[in-house]
Amino acid sequence: MEIGKFFFVSILLALVLGLVQSFEFTEKDLESEDRLWDLYERWRSHHTVSRDLGEKRNRFNVFKENVKHVHKVNKMDKPYKLKLNKFADMTNHEFRSTYAGSKVKHYRMFRGSRGGTGGFMHEKTDNLPPSIDWRKKGAVTGVKDQGKCGSCWAFSTVVGVEGINQIKTNELISLSEQELVDCESDNQGCNGGLMENAY
């Protein structure tokens, strides 16, 4: 997996988690500074975010800009809708440095072969459907939250194993990402890693 794909997967995971843990607002909430402040207080309560008074004013200003951005994008003719999530009072830079910044020196992890031929062994693939939604077939567990731990490598590994296990046994079992984070020695725990090493 190259660094660009790793970054994309990290951001995508955050967006998916954000949709699951979203917070609704209406046009009326945007009508005045007081209403925006009330919205911010409701959002803080919903996501149990505590801030001291000085930090609260700064965070409110960031929140306000993010609310306006979400509202503006949602008024466009897009195939998706944005929502406020637990990251709504963070700047883009803060979000990326906190949640999307692996601390692993990836170029070192790609050196050398991990064994095997590198080829893909598969059954006959002539008559495959153009796509399969494994969620509809019950092969995907619910969304999980890795928090501030840089363990997307463990989450992506586990979801793959959970899915293939369900496809083969018809039983969906939620497995432990934490076990990989704690016990897999070729990766860096919460400081990042590669899913290939976890297999």
XYZ file of N, CA and C in Angstrom:
597
model
N 0.862 -1.160 0.000
C 0.000 0.000 0.000
C 0.912 1.226 0.000
N 0.731 2.125 -0.907
C 1.565 3.308 -0.945
C 1.025 4.362 0.006
N 1.834 5.360 0.302
C 1.485 6.367 1.295
C 0.204 7.104 0.922
N 0.007 7.420 -0.357
C -1.208 8.106 -0.794
C -2.456 7.299 -0.486
N -2.398 5.993 -0.743
C -3.553 5.136 -0.444
C -3.786 5.069 1.059
N -2.698 4.985 1.835
C -2.813 4.936 3.286
C -3.525 6.184 3.797
N -3.113 7.351 3.299
C -3.724 8.612 3.703
C -5.196 8.637 3.320
N -5.519 8.204 2.094
C -6.901 8.177 1.620
C -7.756 7.281 2.507
N -7.254 6.092 2.842
C -8.002 5.158 3.689
C -8.235 5.775 5.065
N -7.229 6.467 5.603
C -7.376 7.106 6.916
C -8.475 8.159 6.901
N -8.461 9.011 5.880
C -9.476 10.065 5.776
C -10.855 9.454 5.557
N -10.942 8.431 4.692
C -12.216 7.774 4.427
C -12.788 7.168 5.702
N -11.939 6.521 6.492
C -12.394 5.933 7.745
C -12.944 7.008 8.676
N -12.260 8.116 8.754
C -12.727 9.213 9.605
C -14.074 9.740 9.136
N -14.247 9.865 7.821
C -15.519 10.346 7.287
C -16.644 9.365 7.576
N -16.371 8.078 7.409
C -17.390 7.060 7.686
C -17.760 7.093 9.159
N -16.756 7.156 10.029
C -17.041 7.241 11.459
C -17.825 8.505 11.773
N -17.489 9.574 11.085
C -18.192 10.833 11.284
C -19.652 10.738 10.937
N -19.989 10.022 9.871
C -21.391 9.865 9.489
C -22.157 9.084 10.538
N -21.512 8.065 11.102
C -22.173 7.238 12.097
C -22.441 8.034 13.374
N -21.536 8.934 13.726
C -21.646 9.683 14.971
C -21.981 11.147 14.696
N -22.899 11.396 13.789
C -23.170 12.758 13.337
C -24.182 13.470 14.230
N -24.279 14.779 14.018
C -25.142 15.662 14.797
C -25.892 16.547 13.814
N -27.209 16.589 13.918
C -28.047 17.320 12.963
C -28.167 18.795 13.336
N -28.358 19.645 12.329
C -28.678 21.048 12.550
C -29.580 21.527 11.425
N -30.258 22.658 11.656
C -31.197 23.191 10.665
C -30.754 24.585 10.224
N -31.451 25.091 9.224
C -31.185 26.438 8.697
C -31.354 27.498 9.792
N -32.321 27.297 10.683
C -32.563 28.256 11.771
C -31.354 28.385 12.694
N -30.604 27.300 12.851
C -29.426 27.332 13.714
C -28.342 28.267 13.184
N -28.439 28.660 11.919
C -27.420 29.497 11.288
C -27.811 30.968 11.228
N -28.994 31.310 11.735
C -29.539 32.658 11.557
C -28.826 33.746 12.344
N -28.219 33.411 13.456
C -27.555 34.440 14.263
C -26.393 33.825 15.033
N -25.557 34.704 15.573
C -24.424 34.270 16.396
C -24.923 33.530 17.641
N -26.014 34.023 18.235
C -26.568 33.375 19.430
C -27.059 31.965 19.119
N -27.726 31.816 17.986
C -28.217 30.479 17.606
C -27.046 29.540 17.303
N -26.011 30.070 16.664
C -24.815 29.256 16.409
C -24.157 28.844 17.724
N -24.131 29.756 18.685
C -23.562 29.423 19.997
C -24.392 28.322 20.667
N -25.729 28.440 20.587
C -26.603 27.397 21.139
C -26.356 26.058 20.447
N -26.197 26.103 19.133
C -25.891 24.884 18.383
C -24.573 24.292 18.860
N -23.572 25.137 19.056
C -22.269 24.677 19.544
C -22.405 24.017 20.916
N -23.175 24.626 21.796
C -23.380 24.051 23.133
C -24.096 22.698 23.047
N -25.099 22.599 22.193
C -25.795 21.310 22.004
C -24.832 20.272 21.447
N -24.019 20.670 20.466
C -23.032 19.764 19.873
C -22.043 19.296 20.940
N -21.538 20.238 21.768
C -20.592 19.884 22.837
C -21.217 18.888 23.805
N -22.470 19.119 24.150
C -23.168 18.218 25.063
C -23.360 16.841 24.431
N -23.753 16.828 23.166
C -23.982 15.570 22.445
C -22.706 14.728 22.371
N -21.587 15.380 22.125
C -20.311 14.663 21.973
C -19.459 14.707 23.241
N -20.036 15.169 24.345
C -19.345 15.296 25.634
C -17.947 15.900 25.481
N -17.909 17.067 24.860
C -16.659 17.799 24.669
C -16.587 18.894 25.723
N -15.552 18.874 26.551
C -15.398 19.940 27.544
C -14.238 20.843 27.137
N -14.412 22.119 27.347
C -13.401 23.124 26.996
C -13.369 24.180 28.100
N -12.182 24.718 28.397
C -12.149 25.862 29.312
C -12.630 27.094 28.553
N -12.954 28.155 29.283
C -13.615 29.310 28.678
C -12.812 29.936 27.539
N -11.502 30.100 27.708
C -10.675 30.683 26.649
C -10.635 29.817 25.406
N -10.443 28.538 25.598
C -10.399 27.589 24.478
C -11.764 27.483 23.811
N -12.805 27.587 24.603
C -14.172 27.447 24.094
C -14.479 28.487 23.013
N -14.067 29.724 23.222
C -14.322 30.791 22.245
C -13.578 30.497 20.945
N -12.326 30.081 21.027
C -11.552 29.729 19.825
C -12.180 28.546 19.094
N -12.577 27.539 19.866
C -13.181 26.342 19.267
C -14.518 26.681 18.625
N -15.263 27.578 19.244
C -16.539 28.006 18.665
C -16.316 28.622 17.286
N -15.290 29.442 17.149
C -15.008 30.067 15.850
C -14.670 29.023 14.786
N -13.910 28.001 15.160
C -13.606 26.912 14.218
C -14.885 26.151 13.886
N -15.661 25.831 14.913
C -16.934 25.127 14.744
C -17.845 25.890 13.789
N -17.952 27.207 13.998
C -18.812 28.057 13.178
C -18.413 27.963 11.701
N -17.126 28.020 11.417
C -16.656 27.917 10.027
C -16.971 26.538 9.446
N -16.808 25.497 10.246
C -17.114 24.142 9.770
C -18.607 23.959 9.515
N -19.451 24.540 10.373
C -20.906 24.478 10.168
C -21.272 25.153 8.850
N -20.702 26.323 8.613
C -20.984 27.044 7.371
C -20.524 26.240 6.155
N -19.370 25.595 6.272
C -18.869 24.767 5.167
C -19.810 23.585 4.906
N -20.224 22.905 5.965
C -21.146 21.765 5.827
C -22.443 22.224 5.175
N -22.973 23.340 5.637
C -24.225 23.865 5.086
C -24.065 24.215 3.602
N -22.982 24.888 3.255
C -22.721 25.286 1.865
C -22.610 24.063 0.951
N -21.854 23.062 1.363
C -21.687 21.850 0.548
C -23.010 21.116 0.401
N -23.789 21.043 1.461
C -25.062 20.319 1.407
C -26.099 21.002 0.522
N -25.945 22.299 0.268
C -26.862 23.003 -0.633
C -26.516 22.746 -2.101
N -25.323 22.223 -2.345
C -24.910 21.909 -3.716
C -25.544 20.589 -4.145
N -25.522 20.343 -5.418
C -26.095 19.102 -5.956
C -25.027 18.007 -5.939
N -24.721 17.518 -4.758
C -23.702 16.481 -4.588
C -24.396 15.148 -4.299
N -23.746 14.031 -4.626
C -24.350 12.720 -4.349
C -24.207 12.303 -2.880
N -23.744 13.197 -2.039
C -23.547 12.903 -0.620
C -23.928 14.136 0.198
N -24.100 13.948 1.486
C -24.375 15.045 2.410
C -23.352 14.987 3.541
N -22.867 16.148 3.942
C -21.966 16.237 5.081
C -22.787 16.434 6.349
N -22.214 16.044 7.484
C -22.863 16.248 8.772
C -21.814 16.667 9.790
N -22.277 17.221 10.891
C -21.373 17.567 11.980
C -21.083 16.314 12.782
N -19.819 16.082 13.061
C -19.441 14.932 13.870
C -18.554 15.393 15.017
N -17.937 14.478 15.701
C -17.140 14.828 16.878
C -15.900 15.644 16.541
N -15.583 15.787 15.251
C -14.417 16.556 14.827
C -14.779 17.989 14.435
N -16.005 18.408 14.646
C -16.513 19.669 14.090
C -15.855 20.924 14.644
N -15.151 20.846 15.770
C -14.469 22.056 16.251
C -12.954 21.963 16.079
N -12.539 21.120 15.139
C -11.113 20.999 14.812
C -10.855 21.600 13.436
N -9.694 22.231 13.279
C -9.302 22.698 11.954
C -8.863 21.502 11.122
N -8.782 21.695 9.827
C -8.304 20.640 8.934
C -6.919 20.164 9.361
N -6.042 21.116 9.660
C -4.676 20.784 10.068
C -4.669 19.965 11.361
N -5.468 20.382 12.339
C -5.534 19.649 13.606
C -6.035 18.229 13.389
N -7.071 18.093 12.564
C -7.612 16.764 12.298
C -6.556 15.872 11.656
N -5.906 16.377 10.621
C -4.908 15.574 9.909
C -3.738 15.195 10.804
N -3.251 16.136 11.591
C -2.095 15.821 12.425
C -2.465 14.886 13.575
N -3.723 14.909 14.014
C -4.151 14.040 15.111
C -4.586 12.661 14.635
N -5.332 12.600 13.525
C -5.947 11.343 13.119
C -5.396 10.730 11.845
N -4.706 11.477 11.027
C -4.276 10.928 9.738
C -2.765 10.910 9.599
N -2.065 11.070 10.671
C -0.612 11.146 10.574
C 0.067 9.928 11.152
N 0.361 8.956 10.321
C 1.105 7.790 10.776
C 2.521 8.210 11.127
N 3.046 7.671 12.201
C 4.398 8.002 12.618
C 5.416 6.977 12.134
N 4.960 6.037 11.331
C 5.841 5.000 10.806
C 6.623 5.551 9.626
N 7.897 5.236 9.561
C 8.714 5.582 8.402
C 8.412 4.535 7.334
N 7.410 4.823 6.492
C 6.906 3.830 5.548
C 7.955 3.318 4.583
N 8.883 4.161 4.151
C 9.880 3.695 3.203
C 10.698 2.558 3.791
N 10.883 2.525 5.095
C 11.618 1.424 5.725
C 10.794 0.139 5.744
N 9.498 0.291 5.852
C 8.648 -0.893 5.942
C 8.515 -1.600 4.602
N 8.780 -0.895 3.503
C 8.628 -1.497 2.186
C 9.890 -2.207 1.708
N 10.987 -2.089 2.440
C 12.226 -2.734 2.013
C 12.113 -4.242 2.161
N 12.644 -4.950 1.204
C 12.737 -6.401 1.309
C 11.430 -7.116 1.057
N 11.557 -8.397 0.842
C 10.397 -9.239 0.567
C 9.931 -9.908 1.841
N 8.648 -10.063 1.974
C 8.085 -10.761 3.131
C 7.853 -12.221 2.802
N 8.359 -12.665 1.678
C 8.199 -14.064 1.304
C 7.039 -14.253 0.351
N 6.881 -15.451 -0.151
C 5.812 -15.736 -1.094
C 6.190 -15.325 -2.501
N 5.360 -15.699 -3.447
C 5.655 -15.414 -4.847
C 5.140 -14.056 -5.270
N 4.225 -13.476 -4.494
C 3.653 -12.198 -4.877
C 2.510 -12.349 -5.862
N 2.270 -13.560 -6.354
C 1.186 -13.787 -7.299
C -0.138 -13.977 -6.585
N -1.224 -13.797 -7.324
C -2.560 -13.953 -6.766
C -3.131 -15.273 -7.244
N -3.470 -16.136 -6.327
C -4.061 -17.427 -6.660
C -5.575 -17.272 -6.566
N -6.270 -17.590 -7.645
C -7.716 -17.397 -7.631
C -8.406 -18.489 -8.438
N -9.693 -18.581 -8.185
C -10.512 -19.492 -8.965
C -10.827 -18.835 -10.298
N -11.558 -19.526 -11.124
C -11.956 -18.983 -12.420
C -12.761 -17.693 -12.212
N -12.373 -16.642 -12.915
C -12.999 -15.333 -12.705
C -13.662 -14.777 -13.958
N -14.065 -15.656 -14.870
C -14.653 -15.199 -16.130
C -16.038 -14.580 -15.964
N -16.880 -15.149 -15.127
C -18.281 -14.728 -15.034
C -18.610 -14.074 -13.694
N -17.838 -13.096 -13.319
C -18.084 -12.404 -12.057
C -19.030 -11.225 -12.264
N -19.855 -10.910 -11.256
C -20.707 -9.720 -11.369
C -19.831 -8.465 -11.329
N -20.327 -7.350 -11.845
C -19.517 -6.128 -11.851
C -19.205 -5.600 -10.446
N -20.069 -5.905 -9.476
C -19.808 -5.485 -8.097
C -20.623 -6.342 -7.134
N -20.179 -6.364 -5.892
C -20.896 -7.060 -4.820
C -20.872 -6.147 -3.605
N -22.028 -5.937 -2.996
C -22.099 -5.153 -1.771
C -22.145 -6.140 -0.604
N -20.989 -6.360 0.011
C -20.900 -7.353 1.076
C -21.664 -6.925 2.325
N -21.964 -5.643 2.457
C -22.800 -5.204 3.581
C -24.174 -5.845 3.477
N -24.733 -5.853 2.258
C -26.066 -6.423 2.043
C -26.069 -7.931 2.227
N -24.909 -8.547 2.093
C -24.813 -9.996 2.267
C -24.411 -10.370 3.695
N -24.347 -9.364 4.582
C -24.068 -9.627 5.994
C -22.625 -9.950 6.314
N -21.690 -9.532 5.476
C -20.285 -9.877 5.693
C -19.461 -8.718 6.251
N -20.129 -7.668 6.733
C -19.406 -6.507 7.256
C -19.963 -6.157 8.632
N -19.085 -6.068 9.616
C -19.513 -5.670 10.960
C -19.783 -4.167 10.986
N -20.363 -3.694 12.075
C -20.639 -2.265 12.230
C -19.354 -1.451 12.271
N -19.496 -0.157 12.101
C -18.343 0.745 12.112
C -17.743 0.787 13.509
N -16.422 0.738 13.577
C -15.695 0.810 14.847
C -14.852 2.086 14.845
N -14.545 2.582 16.012
C -13.813 3.848 16.142
C -12.437 3.587 16.743
N -11.384 3.912 16.005
C -10.027 3.704 16.509
C -9.551 4.862 17.375
N -10.366 5.892 17.514
C -9.984 7.036 18.336
C -8.726 7.698 17.807
N -7.845 8.108 18.699
C -6.607 8.778 18.301
C -5.474 7.792 18.069
N -5.742 6.521 18.188
C -4.727 5.488 17.979
C -4.519 5.286 16.481
N -3.292 5.383 16.018
C -2.984 5.216 14.592
C -2.974 3.758 14.183
N -4.095 3.093 14.371
C -4.174 1.650 14.153
C -5.074 1.263 12.989
N -5.170 2.112 11.970
C -6.017 1.769 10.824
C -5.543 0.470 10.184
N -4.247 0.180 10.284
C -3.704 -1.072 9.748
C -4.370 -2.266 10.430
N -4.627 -2.184 11.732
C -5.274 -3.278 12.465
C -6.757 -3.355 12.111
N -7.418 -2.205 12.010
C -8.842 -2.178 11.677
C -9.084 -2.741 10.277
N -8.245 -2.368 9.308
C -8.444 -2.869 7.943
C -8.123 -4.356 7.851
N -7.157 -4.820 8.614
C -6.847 -6.253 8.637
C -8.016 -7.039 9.215
N -8.504 -6.587 10.362
C -9.587 -7.297 11.049
C -10.855 -7.326 10.209
N -11.211 -6.213 9.564
C -12.439 -6.207 8.763
C -12.320 -7.185 7.595
N -11.125 -7.323 7.032
C -10.923 -8.297 5.957
C -11.097 -9.724 6.443
N -10.537 -10.021 7.608
C -10.650 -11.371 8.176
C -12.088 -11.653 8.596
N -12.757 -10.671 9.210
C -14.164 -10.852 9.590
C -15.013 -11.161 8.361
N -14.777 -10.423 7.285
C -15.560 -10.610 6.063
C -15.347 -11.963 5.423
N -14.084 -12.364 5.251
C -13.819 -13.655 4.600
C -14.309 -14.804 5.471
N -14.235 -14.639 6.794
C -14.764 -15.662 7.693
C -16.275 -15.807 7.507
N -17.006 -14.684 7.394
C -18.452 -14.749 7.196
C -18.786 -15.366 5.850
N -18.036 -15.022 4.824
C -18.291 -15.562 3.484
C -18.093 -17.073 3.476
N -17.075 -17.553 4.179
C -16.775 -18.992 4.199
C -17.649 -19.777 5.175
N -17.999 -19.192 6.348
C -18.717 -19.948 7.383
C -20.165 -19.510 7.563
N -20.540 -18.386 6.935
C -21.867 -17.795 7.093
C -22.116 -17.320 8.526
N -21.036 -17.030 9.256
C -21.150 -16.537 10.625
C -20.280 -15.291 10.760
N -20.907 -14.157 11.069
C -20.175 -12.900 11.223
C -19.753 -12.739 12.679
N -18.453 -12.729 12.901
C -17.900 -12.608 14.249
C -17.044 -11.348 14.301
N -17.312 -10.485 15.272
C -16.506 -9.276 15.455
C -15.212 -9.652 16.174
N -14.084 -9.353 15.538
C -12.777 -9.692 16.094
C -12.137 -8.471 16.752
N -11.039 -8.686 17.455
C -10.398 -7.636 18.239
C -9.232 -6.968 17.519
N -9.396 -5.698 17.182
C -8.294 -4.909 16.634
C -7.237 -4.682 17.707
N -7.691 -4.520 18.939
C -6.767 -4.250 20.041
C -5.760 -5.381 20.212
N -6.190 -6.607 19.963
C -5.262 -7.732 20.078
C -4.113 -7.599 19.084
N -4.429 -7.169 17.864
C -3.361 -6.938 16.883
C -2.458 -5.787 17.320
N -3.060 -4.697 17.770
C -2.270 -3.537 18.202
C -1.296 -3.945 19.305
N -1.761 -4.765 20.238
C -0.933 -5.167 21.376
C 0.085 -6.254 21.045
N -0.275 -7.178 20.150
C 0.534 -8.388 19.986
C 1.299 -8.502 18.677
N 0.946 -7.762 17.646
C 1.609 -7.894 16.345
C 2.901 -7.087 16.379
N 4.041 -7.755 16.248
C 5.335 -7.097 16.479
C 5.962 -6.456 15.245
N 5.447 -6.694 14.043
C 6.029 -6.091 12.843
C 5.499 -4.689 12.581
N 4.504 -4.244 13.329
C 3.945 -2.907 13.182
C 4.265 -2.089 14.426
N 3.784 -0.868 14.470
C 4.153 0.064 15.539
C 2.987 0.405 16.468
N 2.049 -0.529 16.656
C 0.927 -0.283 17.561
C 0.107 0.919 17.145
N -0.086 1.861 18.063
C -0.860 3.079 17.784
C -0.074 4.100 16.971
N 1.167 3.812 16.665
C 1.973 4.729 15.855
C 1.973 4.350 14.387
N 1.115 3.422 13.988
C 0.963 3.090 12.576
C 1.524 1.733 12.210
N 1.285 1.354 10.980
C 1.759 0.069 10.486
C 1.129 -0.257 9.151
N 1.391 -1.452 8.699
C 0.866 -1.911 7.417
C 0.059 -3.179 7.628
N -1.112 -3.234 6.978
C -1.975 -4.394 7.180
C -1.323 -5.672 6.674
N -0.473 -5.577 5.635
C 0.184 -6.774 5.116
C 0.993 -7.471 6.208
N 1.627 -6.690 7.084
C 2.413 -7.275 8.170
C 1.526 -7.980 9.191
N 0.310 -7.523 9.342
C -0.590 -8.086 10.347
C -1.135 -9.451 9.945
N -1.161 -9.737 8.638
C -1.656 -11.043 8.210
C -0.636 -12.110 8.531
